[in-house]
C-alpha cells in the first residue's frame, strides 16, 4: 500500500490496510459523567435539520429537486466559507455568546440533540441564528453581512454537525490537581509536540501572526506561505525553500525545559511515544531515545539527493545553506569532470589540455556547485524533512495503529495548534475515553480537550512538576520562580499560567545561533524597540498575512 502524505489520515491508513470491516468502539466503563447524545439519533436529527434548511429556503418541489442535486457542492462550499475563531480573536458584544453561554449551549446540544436544540433556542426566539453560531466558535463570512437571520441557518447546520463529530470532554477532569494526579498514575503517556516547545530557544514557529516564519516570508509572493514546503515547488525551484532554510536550521546543543519535561517522563518510565512535528531534531539532544521518538515531519539530521538518493548527515550541507547556496550532490558529480577512460584528450599547440567549450546550462566558477558539470547531472540535496505532498515516515502510522492506540493511558499535546494533517488527526483517532491535556499559549476550538493549560509551555511544565514533587532541573527555570495560575472566566477546566517572579523580561535570553535569537536578545536590551517591533509586525500581518494559522506546525 502506498503511504499517505501529510494530507492523509492515520485513521484512513489503518482502515485501508486490511479488508476487515472497521471495528466499532465499545462504550467505556471507565468514563462517567459524560453528556453524550446518541450518535444515531444525532445523525437522524441532522438529516431532519437539513430538510428544515431546505424548507426554509424554498417550498417549490421543482426547486427543491434542483437544489438537492447541488447539495453536496453547497455543503462543501459552506464548510470552506465558515471562519473558525479562537478566544484570541473573540470580541465581546451583544452579537456574541459569552464563553459561559457557549459552554452551556454546546452541552445542551449534546444532551437533547440537534432538532430539539433548535426548537429550544432559535424557534423559541431566545437567540438569533447569527449569534448562536458564535457559541461554536464560528464567524460567518463577510458576504453574509446584512442578510436575514434565516439565511444563516445552513451555516448553523454545518457548525452543529462539526460539534457533534468532536470527542466528548471527560467531565471528571477539570483542575490542575486532576492533571497532576494523571501524571502520577499514568504509565503510557503519548506526548504530541509542535513548534511552541522550541520558541524559548529563539527558534521561530511557523504560524504565529506577524512573528511566525510564514508571516515573515509573505513577500515571496506565494499563493500560500506553506508552499515553501511543497515538494513539487521544491523540484521546480529549490531556491524558494533555500531562501528560508537558513532561518529554519538549528545548530545548538541546548534544549528547552519542555524538552526536559518529556525526557523526565521517559526517565520515570512513563513515556510511551513522543510524536514530534518539529524538524529541529532537538528531542535527540534532550535525550529522547530513538525508540520513544517519532519525527512525524522528519528532520535536518540527514539529507538526500533527489536524483540518486545518496544520503549524508545534515550538517554536511549546512555551510551551503548558511551561505545562501543550493547544496548539490557530490556523488552525482563524482568523476563527471574527468575525461572518460580510453578517450583521447585534445591538446593545444603548446601541449596543454584543451578545455571543453561551455554550453548553456553548464556551471561556471561562481555557480552553486564546486564541480564543473552540467546542472542536470548533479541532483539537489534535500533535507530529510517531510514536505507537503510527501509520504510520512512508515513508523508514524504503524506505531500509532499497531502499538500505541491500545496502550496509551494519557495524551498530552504541547505547543501546537493541530492544523496539519495527518498529525492533527492523531488525537481524535485515539480512544475517546483516554484523558487528553492541552498545553499552549492559546486554546484550540476544533478539539475538545479535558483540561487546557494556557501559557508559555516552559512555565506550565515547570509548575506541573513543582506540584507533582518532581525535580525538573534546567538552566532556564529560575530557582525562585513563582507562577500565578487563574481559571479562565466561563470555564472550569481552562487555566492560565503566568510567571510573576522573576519578571519574564529579566530572564536571560537563550544563546542560540541564527537571526531569530539575535533579534530576540537585542529587543530585550531595548524594551521600547521590542514594543515598536511587535506593533509593526502586527500591522504588517494584518495587511499582508491575513488568515495565517496560530502557533505550531
GROMACS .gro file of C-alpha atoms in nm, residues 238-247 249 317-327 366-369:
model
   26
  238UNK     CA    1   1.460   2.483  -0.483
  239UNK     CA    2   1.566   2.847  -0.443
  240UNK     CA    3   1.233   2.924  -0.270
  241UNK     CA    4   1.296   2.673   0.008
  242UNK     CA    5   1.665   2.756   0.047
  243UNK     CA    6   1.579   3.124   0.079
  244UNK     CA    7   1.404   3.030   0.404
  245UNK     CA    8   1.614   2.729   0.512
  246UNK     CA    9   1.895   2.936   0.665
  247UNK     CA   10   1.643   3.061   0.924
  249UNK     CA   11   1.810   2.507   1.055
  317UNK     CA   12   2.500   2.075   0.370
  318UNK     CA   13   2.468   2.341   0.644
  319UNK     CA   14   2.759   2.557   0.513
  320UNK     CA   15   2.593   2.583   0.170
  321UNK     CA   16   2.256   2.667   0.328
  322UNK     CA   17   2.405   2.933   0.554
  323UNK     CA   18   2.589   3.084   0.256
  324UNK     CA   19   2.268   3.103   0.052
  325UNK     CA   20   2.374   2.833  -0.195
  326UNK     CA   21   2.174   2.536  -0.315
  327UNK     CA   22   2.360   2.225  -0.192
  366UNK     CA   23   3.052   3.110  -0.934
  367UNK     CA   24   2.775   2.852  -0.954
  368UNK     CA   25   2.617   2.655  -0.673
  369UNK     CA   26   2.847   2.357  -0.726
   0.00000   0.00000   0.00000
